[in-house]
Amino acid sequence: MKKIIGIVVLTLVVSACGAGKKAAGTAPSPSDDIALGKSEVLKYQSLGNGVATIDLIFFKNNTFHLRLESIPQPDDAQEPIQISEKGRYSTEGNWNILNFKNPSFSAASVFDKTYSTPGDFEVLDKQTVKVNTALEGIMIWGIFCEKIE
């Protein structure tokens, strides 16, 4: 009987110790503290393509969410690229100024002028991008994303 009680107590202690732990390598992102709004103000969405699915959503509370997921290519063993970044934005005329909160995220890697149309956006620094909201669409990661209001 003592052995059974000991095993039950040991099982409870071991399971309680691991209950609050996060998986290794899943440190919280600096953007986790950003509460996205409920009402969308503006959205850019990629058109059908074989490269990636992209959404850039602006919310009424001056937050935004960028989601990008690459589409696996045939005969390519690489895992799909998945980006989910949040931040805050401000408005200057026809431009939304995005401030990404994650210091390890490089805005220029997604907003690449090489694969864009002049006037789509301006990369101001590693974490800040100005997006021209007067256009009917912009190039993100070299993919045309249509403006949806």
PDB file of N, CA and C in Angstrom, residues 63-106:
ATOM      1  N   THR A  63      -2.693  48.666 -34.761  1.00  0.00           N
ATOM      2  CA  THR A  63      -1.820  47.502 -34.768  1.00  0.00           C
ATOM      3  C   THR A  63      -1.911  46.858 -36.148  1.00  0.00           C
ATOM      4  N   PHE A  64      -0.934  46.020 -36.459  1.00  0.00           N
ATOM      5  CA  PHE A  64      -0.967  45.295 -37.728  1.00  0.00           C
ATOM      6  C   PHE A  64      -0.429  43.895 -37.522  1.00  0.00           C
ATOM      7  N   HIS A  65      -0.726  43.037 -38.479  1.00  0.00           N
ATOM      8  CA  HIS A  65      -0.248  41.655 -38.454  1.00  0.00           C
ATOM      9  C   HIS A  65       0.187  41.269 -39.865  1.00  0.00           C
ATOM     10  N   LEU A  66       1.421  40.828 -39.987  1.00  0.00           N
ATOM     11  CA  LEU A  66       1.952  40.335 -41.255  1.00  0.00           C
ATOM     12  C   LEU A  66       2.086  38.821 -41.142  1.00  0.00           C
ATOM     13  N   ARG A  67       1.448  38.111 -42.067  1.00  0.00           N
ATOM     14  CA  ARG A  67       1.561  36.648 -42.129  1.00  0.00           C
ATOM     15  C   ARG A  67       2.064  36.269 -43.511  1.00  0.00           C
ATOM     16  N   LEU A  68       3.076  35.432 -43.546  1.00  0.00           N
ATOM     17  CA  LEU A  68       3.642  34.953 -44.804  1.00  0.00           C
ATOM     18  C   LEU A  68       3.948  33.470 -44.632  1.00  0.00           C
ATOM     19  N   GLU A  69       3.493  32.675 -45.584  1.00  0.00           N
ATOM     20  CA  GLU A  69       3.822  31.248 -45.582  1.00  0.00           C
ATOM     21  C   GLU A  69       4.162  30.833 -47.004  1.00  0.00           C
ATOM     22  N   SER A  70       5.387  30.352 -47.161  1.00  0.00           N
ATOM     23  CA  SER A  70       5.797  29.908 -48.495  1.00  0.00           C
ATOM     24  C   SER A  70       5.094  28.608 -48.837  1.00  0.00           C
ATOM     25  N   ILE A  71       4.924  28.392 -50.135  1.00  0.00           N
ATOM     26  CA  ILE A  71       4.289  27.177 -50.631  1.00  0.00           C
ATOM     27  C   ILE A  71       5.405  26.217 -51.030  1.00  0.00           C
ATOM     28  N   PRO A  72       5.422  25.010 -50.449  1.00  0.00           N
ATOM     29  CA  PRO A  72       6.486  24.054 -50.785  1.00  0.00           C
ATOM     30  C   PRO A  72       6.527  23.775 -52.280  1.00  0.00           C
ATOM     31  N   GLN A  73       7.713  23.717 -52.805  1.00  0.00           N
ATOM     32  CA  GLN A  73       7.913  23.466 -54.234  1.00  0.00           C
ATOM     33  C   GLN A  73       8.206  21.980 -54.457  1.00  0.00           C
ATOM     34  N   PRO A  74       7.779  21.435 -55.593  1.00  0.00           N
ATOM     35  CA  PRO A  74       8.072  20.032 -55.884  1.00  0.00           C
ATOM     36  C   PRO A  74       9.588  19.793 -55.882  1.00  0.00           C
ATOM     37  N   ASP A  75       9.985  18.657 -55.421  1.00  0.00           N
ATOM     38  CA  ASP A  75      11.399  18.253 -55.378  1.00  0.00           C
ATOM     39  C   ASP A  75      12.253  19.176 -54.516  1.00  0.00           C
ATOM     40  N   ASP A  76      11.632  19.879 -53.550  1.00  0.00           N
ATOM     41  CA  ASP A  76      12.374  20.747 -52.644  1.00  0.00           C
ATOM     42  C   ASP A  76      12.160  20.227 -51.225  1.00  0.00           C
ATOM     43  N   ALA A  77      13.232  19.855 -50.568  1.00  0.00           N
ATOM     44  CA  ALA A  77      13.142  19.261 -49.245  1.00  0.00           C
ATOM     45  C   ALA A  77      13.063  20.302 -48.129  1.00  0.00           C
ATOM     46  N   GLN A  78      13.133  21.583 -48.467  1.00  0.00           N
ATOM     47  CA  GLN A  78      13.098  22.620 -47.443  1.00  0.00           C
ATOM     48  C   GLN A  78      11.722  22.737 -46.803  1.00  0.00           C
ATOM     49  N   GLU A  79      11.736  23.062 -45.518  1.00  0.00           N
ATOM     50  CA  GLU A  79      10.491  23.325 -44.807  1.00  0.00           C
ATOM     51  C   GLU A  79       9.933  24.667 -45.289  1.00  0.00           C
ATOM     52  N   PRO A  80       8.620  24.834 -45.311  1.00  0.00           N
ATOM     53  CA  PRO A  80       8.047  26.114 -45.715  1.00  0.00           C
ATOM     54  C   PRO A  80       8.479  27.234 -44.762  1.00  0.00           C
ATOM     55  N   ILE A  81       8.654  28.404 -45.302  1.00  0.00           N
ATOM     56  CA  ILE A  81       8.979  29.580 -44.495  1.00  0.00           C
ATOM     57  C   ILE A  81       7.674  30.101 -43.917  1.00  0.00           C
ATOM     58  N   GLN A  82       7.658  30.353 -42.620  1.00  0.00           N
ATOM     59  CA  GLN A  82       6.481  30.896 -41.972  1.00  0.00           C
ATOM     60  C   GLN A  82       6.889  32.117 -41.168  1.00  0.00           C
ATOM     61  N   ILE A  83       6.247  33.233 -41.461  1.00  0.00           N
ATOM     62  CA  ILE A  83       6.508  34.473 -40.744  1.00  0.00           C
ATOM     63  C   ILE A  83       5.182  34.979 -40.200  1.00  0.00           C
ATOM     64  N   SER A  84       5.174  35.331 -38.948  1.00  0.00           N
ATOM     65  CA  SER A  84       4.006  35.937 -38.312  1.00  0.00           C
ATOM     66  C   SER A  84       4.539  37.035 -37.398  1.00  0.00           C
ATOM     67  N   GLU A  85       4.404  38.267 -37.841  1.00  0.00           N
ATOM     68  CA  GLU A  85       4.937  39.408 -37.086  1.00  0.00           C
ATOM     69  C   GLU A  85       3.839  40.428 -36.843  1.00  0.00           C
ATOM     70  N   LYS A  86       3.858  40.976 -35.637  1.00  0.00           N
ATOM     71  CA  LYS A  86       2.896  42.004 -35.263  1.00  0.00           C
ATOM     72  C   LYS A  86       3.645  43.280 -34.919  1.00  0.00           C
ATOM     73  N   GLY A  87       2.913  44.375 -34.901  1.00  0.00           N
ATOM     74  CA  GLY A  87       3.505  45.641 -34.515  1.00  0.00           C
ATOM     75  C   GLY A  87       2.460  46.728 -34.458  1.00  0.00           C
ATOM     76  N   ARG A  88       2.947  47.935 -34.346  1.00  0.00           N
ATOM     77  CA  ARG A  88       2.077  49.113 -34.315  1.00  0.00           C
ATOM     78  C   ARG A  88       2.371  49.970 -35.548  1.00  0.00           C
ATOM     79  N   TYR A  89       1.377  50.739 -35.967  1.00  0.00           N
ATOM     80  CA  TYR A  89       1.580  51.628 -37.111  1.00  0.00           C
ATOM     81  C   TYR A  89       0.995  53.000 -36.829  1.00  0.00           C
ATOM     82  N   SER A  90       1.528  53.975 -37.548  1.00  0.00           N
ATOM     83  CA  SER A  90       0.987  55.330 -37.523  1.00  0.00           C
ATOM     84  C   SER A  90       0.729  55.728 -38.966  1.00  0.00           C
ATOM     85  N   THR A  91       0.008  56.806 -39.162  1.00  0.00           N
ATOM     86  CA  THR A  91      -0.365  57.235 -40.507  1.00  0.00           C
ATOM     87  C   THR A  91       0.166  58.637 -40.782  1.00  0.00           C
ATOM     88  N   GLU A  92       0.749  58.807 -41.976  1.00  0.00           N
ATOM     89  CA  GLU A  92       1.181  60.107 -42.476  1.00  0.00           C
ATOM     90  C   GLU A  92       0.630  60.250 -43.888  1.00  0.00           C
ATOM     91  N   GLY A  93      -0.473  60.938 -44.035  1.00  0.00           N
ATOM     92  CA  GLY A  93      -1.090  61.077 -45.354  1.00  0.00           C
ATOM     93  C   GLY A  93      -1.496  59.722 -45.901  1.00  0.00           C
ATOM     94  N   ASN A  94      -0.981  59.377 -47.087  1.00  0.00           N
ATOM     95  CA  ASN A  94      -1.284  58.088 -47.711  1.00  0.00           C
ATOM     96  C   ASN A  94      -0.304  56.983 -47.328  1.00  0.00           C
ATOM     97  N   TRP A  95       0.455  57.191 -46.282  1.00  0.00           N
ATOM     98  CA  TRP A  95       1.458  56.211 -45.877  1.00  0.00           C
ATOM     99  C   TRP A  95       1.160  55.682 -44.471  1.00  0.00           C
ATOM    100  N   ASN A  96       1.230  54.367 -44.319  1.00  0.00           N
ATOM    101  CA  ASN A  96       1.195  53.748 -42.999  1.00  0.00           C
ATOM    102  C   ASN A  96       2.632  53.383 -42.641  1.00  0.00           C
ATOM    103  N   ILE A  97       3.067  53.808 -41.471  1.00  0.00           N
ATOM    104  CA  ILE A  97       4.434  53.533 -41.012  1.00  0.00           C
ATOM    105  C   ILE A  97       4.367  52.374 -40.023  1.00  0.00           C
ATOM    106  N   LEU A  98       4.910  51.235 -40.463  1.00  0.00           N
ATOM    107  CA  LEU A  98       4.878  50.012 -39.669  1.00  0.00           C
ATOM    108  C   LEU A  98       6.122  49.922 -38.809  1.00  0.00           C
ATOM    109  N   ASN A  99       5.924  49.623 -37.524  1.00  0.00           N
ATOM    110  CA  ASN A  99       7.032  49.425 -36.610  1.00  0.00           C
ATOM    111  C   ASN A  99       6.939  47.995 -36.065  1.00  0.00           C
ATOM    112  N   PHE A 100       7.803  47.127 -36.599  1.00  0.00           N
ATOM    113  CA  PHE A 100       7.841  45.737 -36.154  1.00  0.00           C
ATOM    114  C   PHE A 100       8.529  45.677 -34.800  1.00  0.00           C
ATOM    115  N   LYS A 101       7.988  44.891 -33.881  1.00  0.00           N
ATOM    116  CA  LYS A 101       8.503  44.837 -32.511  1.00  0.00           C
ATOM    117  C   LYS A 101       9.591  43.794 -32.302  1.00  0.00           C
ATOM    118  N   ASN A 102       9.658  42.793 -33.149  1.00  0.00           N
ATOM    119  CA  ASN A 102      10.626  41.711 -32.979  1.00  0.00           C
ATOM    120  C   ASN A 102      11.995  42.159 -33.486  1.00  0.00           C
ATOM    121  N   PRO A 103      12.997  42.323 -32.598  1.00  0.00           N
ATOM    122  CA  PRO A 103      14.307  42.814 -33.030  1.00  0.00           C
ATOM    123  C   PRO A 103      15.051  41.853 -33.959  1.00  0.00           C
ATOM    124  N   SER A 104      14.668  40.593 -33.982  1.00  0.00           N
ATOM    125  CA  SER A 104      15.348  39.648 -34.877  1.00  0.00           C
ATOM    126  C   SER A 104      14.719  39.623 -36.275  1.00  0.00           C
ATOM    127  N   PHE A 105      13.626  40.334 -36.462  1.00  0.00           N
ATOM    128  CA  PHE A 105      12.969  40.395 -37.762  1.00  0.00           C
ATOM    129  C   PHE A 105      13.588  41.512 -38.595  1.00  0.00           C
ATOM    130  N   SER A 106      13.915  41.203 -39.843  1.00  0.00           N
ATOM    131  CA  SER A 106      14.462  42.201 -40.756  1.00  0.00           C
ATOM    132  C   SER A 106      13.396  42.558 -41.787  1.00  0.00           C
TER     133      SER A 106
END
